[in-house]
C-alpha cells in the first residue's frame, strides 16, 4: 500500500534526499521525474529571459523545504511528489544573476548567531558580518553570548549594548552554569533556525543541552551511505522534537557576503533604516557626502561608531567584489 506524507528535507546527497515525515520517521526519497523536468525547464527559460527571474523561482530543492512524499511503509525509495512554496530562504547570491543563487536553507524563521563572552575572545565587527548576512536574506537574527561564566555579566552587557540598541534580541548564556537556557529554548522550539558563529563558542554544547538527543555534528549519515562520492548539498538539518529544526551552518561567514549588492548594505543595518531618507542626497553613500544623516547620527552618538565602521568596510569590500565580477 502506498502511503502519502508531508515532511521536511533534512539533507541531500547526489539526488538522494532524507525527508523527515510528520510521523517522525526519516524516509529516503528522490525527486519525481516530472518535478525534475519542470526544474530544468524553468532554469532554461530563465537563462533566455533575464526579466522572468522575478516571477519564476528556480525549482531547486533545498534542505528545509516542505515536501509531499509517497512510498511503501518500509520502502527505501520514496518519491518527492511536490515541493511546497517557501516562506523564506538563506542563499548565497551572485550579483545580478538569480540563476547562480545557491539556496543554503529554506523556510528559516531566524538566524542564531553565537559568540562567546571569552575564550575565544569575541570580535563585535565579525558579529556585524553575520548580522548583515541575515539582513540581506530578510531573516530575523538573534544574538547569543555564551560562556558568560568566564566574564563579568555587566561588562558583557555593556560590550554588546550597541547590538541591543540596534534592535537585536540578545541572550546571555552559560552552558556550564545553566544560565539563560530556558528563555533561549522557548525562542527556538517549533521554529526553523540557522545556527552560526565562530568555532569553539559552544554552539554544539548549547544545542545538545537545550535539546538532548540532538547530537549536533555527529549526523554525518551521508558520508557512510554514499562512501564520500557526493558532497552534501547545503546545510545539515536537525529536526527538533515537537517541530522546527536547527540548520548547522558554521561556514556562513565565508560564503554569505559574497554577491550582496553594495547598495543593499545600508538597509542591512537596522538602526540606519529610519535615517536613510534624511540624507541631503538621495544617492548618498554615507561615506563622504555633506548632510549625511547616518554620519550625523554617529557624531551625535546615536549610532555606534563601530557598527558604522563595519558598514564602510563591508561596502568597500562588496563594491570591489562586484567590480571584479563585472
Ligand atoms: P562549537 O565549536 O561552537 O560547537 O563549540 P563547542 O560546543 O564544541 O564548545 C567548545 C568548548 O567550549 C568545549 O570545550 C565546551 O565544553 C566549552 N563550553 C561550551 N559552553 C560553555 C560555557 O557556557 N562555559 C564554558 N566555560 N565553556 C563552555
Ligand atoms: Zn547618508
mmCIF file of C-alpha atoms and ligand atoms in Angstrom:
data_model
loop_
_atom_site.group_PDB
_atom_site.id
_atom_site.type_symbol
_atom_site.label_atom_id
_atom_site.label_comp_id
_atom_site.label_asym_id
_atom_site.label_seq_id
_atom_site.Cartn_x
_atom_site.Cartn_y
_atom_site.Cartn_z
ATOM 1 C CA UNK A 1 0.000 0.000 0.000
ATOM 2 C CA UNK A 2 1.361 3.399 -0.989
ATOM 3 C CA UNK A 3 1.459 5.990 1.789
ATOM 4 C CA UNK A 4 1.438 9.761 1.347
ATOM 5 C CA UNK A 5 3.123 12.029 3.856
ATOM 6 C CA UNK A 6 4.261 15.621 4.265
ATOM 7 C CA UNK A 7 7.697 16.342 5.639
ATOM 8 C CA UNK A 8 10.833 18.473 5.694
ATOM 9 C CA UNK A 9 14.044 17.846 3.731
ATOM 10 C CA UNK A 10 16.885 17.202 6.180
ATOM 11 C CA UNK A 11 19.760 16.663 3.777
ATOM 12 C CA UNK A 12 20.559 15.804 0.215
ATOM 13 C CA UNK A 13 23.389 13.950 -1.441
ATOM 14 C CA UNK A 14 23.679 13.234 -5.150
ATOM 15 C CA UNK A 15 19.939 13.377 -5.833
ATOM 16 C CA UNK A 16 19.034 11.274 -2.788
ATOM 17 C CA UNK A 17 17.182 13.229 -0.119
ATOM 18 C CA UNK A 18 16.456 12.456 3.518
ATOM 19 C CA UNK A 19 12.961 13.597 4.424
ATOM 20 C CA UNK A 20 11.666 13.700 7.991
ATOM 21 C CA UNK A 21 7.965 13.000 7.581
ATOM 22 C CA UNK A 22 5.461 14.411 10.061
ATOM 23 C CA UNK A 23 5.008 10.960 11.630
ATOM 24 C CA UNK A 24 8.569 11.341 12.967
ATOM 25 C CA UNK A 25 10.303 8.902 10.585
ATOM 26 C CA UNK A 26 13.116 9.647 8.157
ATOM 27 C CA UNK A 27 12.475 8.488 4.575
ATOM 28 C CA UNK A 28 14.993 8.236 1.760
ATOM 29 C CA UNK A 29 13.468 9.827 -1.325
ATOM 30 C CA UNK A 30 14.266 11.085 -4.794
ATOM 31 C CA UNK A 31 12.582 13.738 -6.933
ATOM 32 C CA UNK A 32 9.747 12.563 -9.143
ATOM 33 C CA UNK A 33 10.702 12.718 -12.839
ATOM 34 C CA UNK A 34 8.112 15.336 -13.690
ATOM 35 C CA UNK A 35 9.418 17.668 -10.993
ATOM 36 C CA UNK A 36 12.956 17.312 -12.322
ATOM 37 C CA UNK A 37 11.794 18.280 -15.820
ATOM 38 C CA UNK A 38 9.971 21.310 -14.511
ATOM 39 C CA UNK A 39 13.106 22.337 -12.679
ATOM 40 C CA UNK A 40 15.217 22.112 -15.836
ATOM 41 C CA UNK A 41 12.566 23.892 -17.920
ATOM 42 C CA UNK A 42 12.401 26.829 -15.577
ATOM 43 C CA UNK A 43 16.140 27.202 -15.473
ATOM 44 C CA UNK A 44 16.361 27.237 -19.250
ATOM 45 C CA UNK A 45 13.623 29.856 -19.512
ATOM 46 C CA UNK A 46 15.443 31.984 -17.007
ATOM 47 C CA UNK A 47 18.654 31.864 -18.950
ATOM 48 C CA UNK A 48 16.871 33.073 -22.090
ATOM 49 C CA UNK A 49 14.823 35.764 -20.455
ATOM 50 C CA UNK A 50 16.519 37.701 -17.711
ATOM 51 C CA UNK A 51 13.370 39.634 -16.807
ATOM 52 C CA UNK A 52 11.446 36.480 -15.956
ATOM 53 C CA UNK A 53 13.625 35.828 -12.953
ATOM 54 C CA UNK A 54 11.408 37.856 -10.649
ATOM 55 C CA UNK A 55 8.360 35.645 -11.187
ATOM 56 C CA UNK A 56 9.872 32.259 -11.964
ATOM 57 C CA UNK A 57 11.665 30.779 -8.978
ATOM 58 C CA UNK A 58 14.120 28.077 -9.933
ATOM 59 C CA UNK A 59 12.771 24.816 -8.649
ATOM 60 C CA UNK A 60 15.843 23.609 -6.827
ATOM 61 C CA UNK A 61 15.155 21.519 -3.792
ATOM 62 C CA UNK A 62 16.938 22.651 -0.642
ATOM 63 C CA UNK A 63 17.171 21.452 2.938
ATOM 64 C CA UNK A 64 14.335 22.973 4.935
ATOM 65 C CA UNK A 65 11.888 22.653 2.041
ATOM 66 C CA UNK A 66 8.465 21.225 2.909
ATOM 67 C CA UNK A 67 7.545 18.399 0.546
ATOM 68 C CA UNK A 68 4.861 15.797 -0.092
ATOM 69 C CA UNK A 69 6.279 12.305 -0.473
ATOM 70 C CA UNK A 70 4.839 8.888 -1.230
ATOM 71 C CA UNK A 71 6.148 5.369 -0.875
ATOM 72 C CA UNK A 72 5.785 1.988 0.774
ATOM 73 C CA UNK A 73 5.817 1.912 4.567
ATOM 74 C CA UNK A 74 9.124 0.071 4.851
ATOM 75 C CA UNK A 75 10.441 1.043 1.438
ATOM 76 C CA UNK A 76 13.743 2.813 0.980
ATOM 77 C CA UNK A 77 12.840 4.585 -2.257
ATOM 78 C CA UNK A 78 10.164 7.167 -1.625
ATOM 79 C CA UNK A 79 9.249 9.788 -4.189
ATOM 80 C CA UNK A 80 9.090 13.554 -3.679
ATOM 81 C CA UNK A 81 5.853 14.457 -5.490
ATOM 82 C CA UNK A 82 5.550 18.104 -4.594
ATOM 83 C CA UNK A 83 7.645 20.947 -3.199
ATOM 84 C CA UNK A 84 5.577 23.368 -1.129
ATOM 85 C CA UNK A 85 6.068 27.144 -1.532
ATOM 86 C CA UNK A 86 8.958 28.568 0.511
ATOM 87 C CA UNK A 87 8.381 31.077 3.279
ATOM 88 C CA UNK A 88 11.975 32.286 3.311
ATOM 89 C CA UNK A 89 15.446 31.247 2.320
ATOM 90 C CA UNK A 90 19.081 31.765 3.100
ATOM 91 C CA UNK A 91 21.017 31.938 -0.133
ATOM 92 C CA UNK A 92 24.465 32.517 -1.443
ATOM 93 C CA UNK A 93 23.935 35.090 -4.133
ATOM 94 C CA UNK A 94 25.706 36.094 -7.268
ATOM 95 C CA UNK A 95 25.495 39.737 -8.344
ATOM 96 C CA UNK A 96 22.820 40.341 -10.981
ATOM 97 C CA UNK A 97 22.396 36.655 -11.634
ATOM 98 C CA UNK A 98 19.487 34.905 -9.967
ATOM 99 C CA UNK A 99 20.403 31.622 -11.594
ATOM 100 C CA UNK A 100 23.711 31.459 -9.781
ATOM 101 C CA UNK A 101 21.948 31.693 -6.460
ATOM 102 C CA UNK A 102 22.519 28.704 -4.218
ATOM 103 C CA UNK A 103 19.988 28.063 -1.523
ATOM 104 C CA UNK A 104 21.605 27.023 1.725
ATOM 105 C CA UNK A 105 18.430 26.529 3.806
ATOM 106 C CA UNK A 106 14.735 27.111 3.090
ATOM 107 C CA UNK A 107 11.943 28.084 5.492
ATOM 108 C CA UNK A 108 14.012 29.712 8.202
ATOM 109 C CA UNK A 109 12.408 31.786 10.927
ATOM 110 C CA UNK A 110 15.662 33.129 12.304
ATOM 111 C CA UNK A 111 19.439 33.076 12.331
ATOM 112 C CA UNK A 112 21.081 32.335 15.682
ATOM 113 C CA UNK A 113 24.487 33.986 15.909
ATOM 114 C CA UNK A 114 26.526 32.587 18.788
ATOM 115 C CA UNK A 115 29.605 34.285 20.217
ATOM 116 C CA UNK A 116 31.480 33.622 23.467
ATOM 117 C CA UNK A 117 31.938 36.216 26.211
ATOM 118 C CA UNK A 118 35.538 34.989 26.317
ATOM 119 C CA UNK A 119 37.635 32.069 25.022
ATOM 120 C CA UNK A 120 37.527 32.697 22.125
ATOM 121 C CA UNK A 121 37.574 36.474 22.560
ATOM 122 C CA UNK A 122 34.546 37.995 20.760
ATOM 123 C CA UNK A 123 35.002 40.383 17.840
ATOM 124 C CA UNK A 124 31.975 42.673 17.542
ATOM 125 C CA UNK A 125 32.906 43.627 13.975
ATOM 126 C CA UNK A 126 32.800 39.951 12.998
ATOM 127 C CA UNK A 127 29.347 39.779 14.566
ATOM 128 C CA UNK A 128 28.293 42.636 12.257
ATOM 129 C CA UNK A 129 29.111 40.465 9.264
ATOM 130 C CA UNK A 130 26.896 37.613 10.412
ATOM 131 C CA UNK A 131 24.058 40.068 11.061
ATOM 132 C CA UNK A 132 24.391 41.624 7.599
ATOM 133 C CA UNK A 133 24.079 38.171 6.021
ATOM 134 C CA UNK A 134 20.841 37.589 7.935
ATOM 135 C CA UNK A 135 19.503 41.040 6.983
ATOM 136 C CA UNK A 136 20.428 40.621 3.316
ATOM 137 C CA UNK A 137 18.281 37.474 3.337
ATOM 138 C CA UNK A 138 15.408 39.238 5.148
ATOM 139 C CA UNK A 139 15.814 36.948 8.142
ATOM 140 C CA UNK A 140 15.472 37.890 11.795
ATOM 141 C CA UNK A 141 18.678 37.469 13.799
ATOM 142 C CA UNK A 142 19.076 36.576 17.451
ATOM 143 C CA UNK A 143 22.395 37.043 19.248
ATOM 144 C CA UNK A 144 23.602 34.561 21.855
ATOM 145 C CA UNK A 145 26.593 35.399 24.041
ATOM 146 C CA UNK A 146 27.629 32.125 25.658
ATOM 147 C CA UNK A 147 30.300 31.292 28.286
ATOM 148 C CA UNK A 148 29.247 34.220 30.461
ATOM 149 C CA UNK A 149 30.723 32.229 33.377
ATOM 150 C CA UNK A 150 34.130 33.333 32.048
ATOM 151 C CA UNK A 151 33.391 37.063 32.182
ATOM 152 C CA UNK A 152 31.679 39.743 34.197
ATOM 153 C CA UNK A 153 27.963 39.825 33.407
ATOM 154 C CA UNK A 154 27.619 43.619 33.345
ATOM 155 C CA UNK A 155 30.765 44.060 31.284
ATOM 156 C CA UNK A 156 29.307 41.663 28.702
ATOM 157 C CA UNK A 157 26.040 43.609 28.527
ATOM 158 C CA UNK A 158 27.978 46.836 28.143
ATOM 159 C CA UNK A 159 30.223 45.422 25.453
ATOM 160 C CA UNK A 160 27.289 44.248 23.325
ATOM 161 C CA UNK A 161 24.958 47.175 24.069
ATOM 162 C CA UNK A 162 25.386 48.507 20.515
ATOM 163 C CA UNK A 163 23.595 45.406 19.222
ATOM 164 C CA UNK A 164 20.616 45.654 21.560
ATOM 165 C CA UNK A 165 20.463 49.372 20.692
ATOM 166 C CA UNK A 166 20.257 48.362 17.028
ATOM 167 C CA UNK A 167 17.229 46.242 17.957
ATOM 168 C CA UNK A 168 18.654 42.724 18.090
ATOM 169 C CA UNK A 169 17.324 40.357 20.750
ATOM 170 C CA UNK A 170 20.194 39.041 22.848
ATOM 171 C CA UNK A 171 20.616 36.053 25.142
ATOM 172 C CA UNK A 172 23.410 35.830 27.645
ATOM 173 C CA UNK A 173 24.024 32.177 28.468
ATOM 174 C CA UNK A 174 26.298 29.717 30.170
ATOM 175 C CA UNK A 175 26.048 26.034 29.408
ATOM 176 C CA UNK A 176 28.382 25.409 32.309
ATOM 177 C CA UNK A 177 26.227 27.249 34.856
ATOM 178 C CA UNK A 178 22.856 26.598 33.161
ATOM 179 C CA UNK A 179 22.189 30.313 32.725
ATOM 180 C CA UNK A 180 19.663 31.772 30.297
ATOM 181 C CA UNK A 181 18.923 28.390 28.748
ATOM 182 C CA UNK A 182 15.177 28.124 29.333
ATOM 183 C CA UNK A 183 14.440 31.525 27.744
ATOM 184 C CA UNK A 184 16.534 30.570 24.753
ATOM 185 C CA UNK A 185 14.848 27.203 24.352
ATOM 186 C CA UNK A 186 11.459 28.925 24.129
ATOM 187 C CA UNK A 187 12.680 31.080 21.246
ATOM 188 C CA UNK A 188 13.996 28.088 19.303
ATOM 189 C CA UNK A 189 11.337 25.405 19.864
ATOM 190 C CA UNK A 190 8.975 24.977 16.931
ATOM 191 C CA UNK A 191 10.958 27.320 14.665
ATOM 192 C CA UNK A 192 13.420 26.878 11.841
ATOM 193 C CA UNK A 193 16.784 28.324 12.911
ATOM 194 C CA UNK A 194 20.173 28.580 11.228
ATOM 195 C CA UNK A 195 22.960 28.199 13.765
ATOM 196 C CA UNK A 196 26.181 30.051 13.130
ATOM 197 C CA UNK A 197 29.157 31.734 14.790
ATOM 198 C CA UNK A 198 32.898 31.148 15.207
ATOM 199 C CA UNK A 199 34.069 27.688 16.259
ATOM 200 C CA UNK A 200 34.640 26.946 19.927
ATOM 201 C CA UNK A 201 31.972 29.347 21.228
ATOM 202 C CA UNK A 202 29.739 26.489 22.410
ATOM 203 C CA UNK A 203 27.187 26.128 19.589
ATOM 204 C CA UNK A 204 27.024 22.329 19.807
ATOM 205 C CA UNK A 205 27.142 22.311 23.619
ATOM 206 C CA UNK A 206 24.254 24.775 23.732
ATOM 207 C CA UNK A 207 22.009 22.922 21.315
ATOM 208 C CA UNK A 208 22.733 19.487 22.741
ATOM 209 C CA UNK A 209 21.947 20.816 26.226
ATOM 210 C CA UNK A 210 18.759 22.588 25.112
ATOM 211 C CA UNK A 211 17.572 19.603 23.081
ATOM 212 C CA UNK A 212 19.074 16.386 24.464
ATOM 213 C CA UNK A 213 19.499 13.776 21.771
ATOM 214 C CA UNK A 214 20.068 16.320 19.015
ATOM 215 C CA UNK A 215 23.676 15.135 18.579
ATOM 216 C CA UNK A 216 24.862 18.127 16.667
ATOM 217 C CA UNK A 217 27.893 17.496 14.437
ATOM 218 C CA UNK A 218 27.505 13.748 14.570
ATOM 219 C CA UNK A 219 24.783 13.175 11.962
ATOM 220 C CA UNK A 220 27.141 12.578 9.042
ATOM 221 C CA UNK A 221 24.947 9.805 7.673
ATOM 222 C CA UNK A 222 25.547 10.709 4.038
ATOM 223 C CA UNK A 223 29.271 10.003 4.247
ATOM 224 C CA UNK A 224 28.853 6.369 5.187
ATOM 225 C CA UNK A 225 25.874 5.760 2.904
ATOM 226 C CA UNK A 226 27.467 7.273 -0.179
ATOM 227 C CA UNK A 227 31.091 6.497 0.602
ATOM 228 C CA UNK A 228 32.093 10.106 0.039
ATOM 229 C CA UNK A 229 31.190 10.106 -3.629
ATOM 230 C CA UNK A 230 28.962 13.157 -3.332
ATOM 231 C CA UNK A 231 29.131 16.245 -1.261
ATOM 232 C CA UNK A 232 26.226 17.145 0.977
ATOM 233 C CA UNK A 233 24.010 19.821 -0.540
ATOM 234 C CA UNK A 234 23.768 22.911 1.611
ATOM 235 C CA UNK A 235 23.432 22.672 5.343
ATOM 236 C CA UNK A 236 22.548 19.734 7.538
ATOM 237 C CA UNK A 237 19.222 19.945 9.316
ATOM 238 C CA UNK A 238 18.452 18.566 12.757
ATOM 239 C CA UNK A 239 14.739 18.317 13.405
ATOM 240 C CA UNK A 240 13.567 19.288 16.870
ATOM 241 C CA UNK A 241 11.195 17.217 18.969
ATOM 242 C CA UNK A 242 7.796 18.910 18.719
ATOM 243 C CA UNK A 243 8.580 20.669 15.433
ATOM 244 C CA UNK A 244 11.111 23.055 13.989
ATOM 245 C CA UNK A 245 14.739 22.454 13.099
ATOM 246 C CA UNK A 246 18.296 23.625 13.610
ATOM 247 C CA UNK A 247 20.383 24.070 10.468
ATOM 248 C CA UNK A 248 24.068 23.734 11.110
ATOM 249 C CA UNK A 249 25.722 26.488 9.057
ATOM 250 C CA UNK A 250 29.054 27.341 10.716
ATOM 251 C CA UNK A 251 30.610 28.385 7.403
ATOM 252 C CA UNK A 252 28.020 31.063 6.750
ATOM 253 C CA UNK A 253 30.514 33.868 7.205
ATOM 254 C CA UNK A 254 32.804 32.624 4.453
ATOM 255 C CA UNK A 255 30.105 32.207 1.821
ATOM 256 C CA UNK A 256 27.461 34.651 2.889
ATOM 257 C CA UNK A 257 28.613 38.119 1.943
ATOM 258 C CA UNK A 258 29.746 37.243 -1.499
ATOM 259 C CA UNK A 259 27.333 38.627 -4.065
ATOM 260 C CA UNK A 260 25.330 41.017 -1.924
ATOM 261 C CA UNK A 261 24.660 44.223 -3.861
ATOM 262 C CA UNK A 262 26.654 47.038 -2.151
ATOM 263 C CA UNK A 263 23.591 49.279 -2.488
ATOM 264 C CA UNK A 264 21.690 46.904 -0.210
ATOM 265 C CA UNK A 265 24.176 47.290 2.630
ATOM 266 C CA UNK A 266 22.807 50.462 4.311
ATOM 267 C CA UNK A 267 19.434 48.807 4.894
ATOM 268 C CA UNK A 268 21.209 45.767 6.361
ATOM 269 C CA UNK A 269 21.928 47.935 9.419
ATOM 270 C CA UNK A 270 18.509 48.239 11.089
ATOM 271 C CA UNK A 271 19.471 51.346 13.069
ATOM 272 C CA UNK A 272 20.279 53.141 9.777
ATOM 273 C CA UNK A 273 16.882 52.448 8.238
ATOM 274 C CA UNK A 274 14.827 55.271 9.808
ATOM 275 C CA UNK A 275 17.560 57.735 8.750
ATOM 276 C CA UNK A 276 18.095 56.672 5.165
ATOM 277 C CA UNK A 277 15.634 59.116 3.588
ATOM 278 C CA UNK A 278 17.002 62.017 5.623
ATOM 279 C CA UNK A 279 20.368 62.419 3.881
ATOM 280 C CA UNK A 280 20.720 65.532 1.692
ATOM 281 C CA UNK A 281 21.440 63.447 -1.415
ATOM 282 C CA UNK A 282 19.132 60.638 -2.426
ATOM 283 C CA UNK A 283 22.094 58.568 -3.639
ATOM 284 C CA UNK A 284 24.163 59.252 -0.514
ATOM 285 C CA UNK A 285 26.740 56.519 0.109
ATOM 286 C CA UNK A 286 27.031 57.660 3.767
ATOM 287 C CA UNK A 287 30.795 57.884 3.430
ATOM 288 C CA UNK A 288 31.872 61.379 2.296
ATOM 289 C CA UNK A 289 28.752 63.388 1.464
ATOM 290 C CA UNK A 290 27.760 66.525 3.374
ATOM 291 C CA UNK A 291 24.381 66.419 5.090
ATOM 292 C CA UNK A 292 24.536 62.672 5.712
ATOM 293 C CA UNK A 293 22.010 61.679 8.393
ATOM 294 C CA UNK A 294 23.900 58.488 9.205
ATOM 295 C CA UNK A 295 27.214 60.232 9.803
ATOM 296 C CA UNK A 296 25.454 62.931 11.818
ATOM 297 C CA UNK A 297 23.909 60.217 13.986
ATOM 298 C CA UNK A 298 27.350 58.664 14.536
ATOM 299 C CA UNK A 299 28.765 62.048 15.575
ATOM 300 C CA UNK A 300 25.812 62.583 17.924
ATOM 301 C CA UNK A 301 26.417 59.152 19.464
ATOM 302 C CA UNK A 302 23.018 57.803 18.345
ATOM 303 C CA UNK A 303 24.555 55.206 16.020
ATOM 304 C CA UNK A 304 27.506 53.082 17.154
ATOM 305 C CA UNK A 305 30.805 54.129 15.583
ATOM 306 C CA UNK A 306 31.976 50.531 15.445
ATOM 307 C CA UNK A 307 28.870 49.445 13.543
ATOM 308 C CA UNK A 308 29.260 52.400 11.178
ATOM 309 C CA UNK A 309 32.898 51.462 10.537
ATOM 310 C CA UNK A 310 31.755 47.927 9.712
ATOM 311 C CA UNK A 311 29.339 49.441 7.203
ATOM 312 C CA UNK A 312 32.103 51.389 5.473
ATOM 313 C CA UNK A 313 34.378 48.361 5.389
ATOM 314 C CA UNK A 314 31.719 45.974 4.070
ATOM 315 C CA UNK A 315 30.569 48.448 1.449
ATOM 316 C CA UNK A 316 34.154 48.765 0.266
ATOM 317 C CA UNK A 317 34.681 45.023 0.109
ATOM 318 C CA UNK A 318 31.461 44.388 -1.759
ATOM 319 C CA UNK A 319 31.999 47.241 -4.195
ATOM 320 C CA UNK A 320 35.361 45.677 -5.087
ATOM 321 C CA UNK A 321 33.866 42.200 -5.303
ATOM 322 C CA UNK A 322 31.114 43.249 -7.729
ATOM 323 C CA UNK A 323 33.613 45.299 -9.768
ATOM 324 C CA UNK A 324 35.622 42.096 -10.229
ATOM 325 C CA UNK A 325 32.557 40.243 -11.445
ATOM 326 C CA UNK A 326 31.560 42.884 -13.941
HETATM 327 P P1 LIG B 1 31.256 24.974 18.885
HETATM 328 O O1 LIG B 1 32.505 24.793 18.085
HETATM 329 O O2 LIG B 1 30.767 26.381 18.788
HETATM 330 O O3 LIG B 1 30.196 23.976 18.582
HETATM 331 O O4 LIG B 1 31.687 24.810 20.435
HETATM 332 P P2 LIG B 1 31.549 23.528 21.378
HETATM 333 O O5 LIG B 1 30.145 23.283 21.763
HETATM 334 O O6 LIG B 1 32.287 22.387 20.753
HETATM 335 O O7 LIG B 1 32.329 24.046 22.687
HETATM 336 C C1 LIG B 1 33.694 24.431 22.656
HETATM 337 C C2 LIG B 1 34.263 24.307 24.061
HETATM 338 O O8 LIG B 1 33.648 25.270 24.939
HETATM 339 C C3 LIG B 1 34.011 22.941 24.711
HETATM 340 O O9 LIG B 1 35.170 22.575 25.409
HETATM 341 C C4 LIG B 1 32.853 23.204 25.665
HETATM 342 O O10 LIG B 1 32.859 22.346 26.770
HETATM 343 C C5 LIG B 1 33.115 24.634 26.098
HETATM 344 N N1 LIG B 1 31.893 25.359 26.506
HETATM 345 C C6 LIG B 1 30.684 25.335 25.915
HETATM 346 N N2 LIG B 1 29.811 26.127 26.570
HETATM 347 C C7 LIG B 1 30.486 26.667 27.619
HETATM 348 C C8 LIG B 1 30.116 27.585 28.665
HETATM 349 O O11 LIG B 1 28.991 28.063 28.795
HETATM 350 N N3 LIG B 1 31.108 27.925 29.551
HETATM 351 C C9 LIG B 1 32.378 27.432 29.447
HETATM 352 N N4 LIG B 1 33.268 27.835 30.347
HETATM 353 N N5 LIG B 1 32.741 26.569 28.482
HETATM 354 C C10 LIG B 1 31.820 26.173 27.570
HETATM 355 ZN ZN1 LIG B 2 23.983 59.498 4.075
#
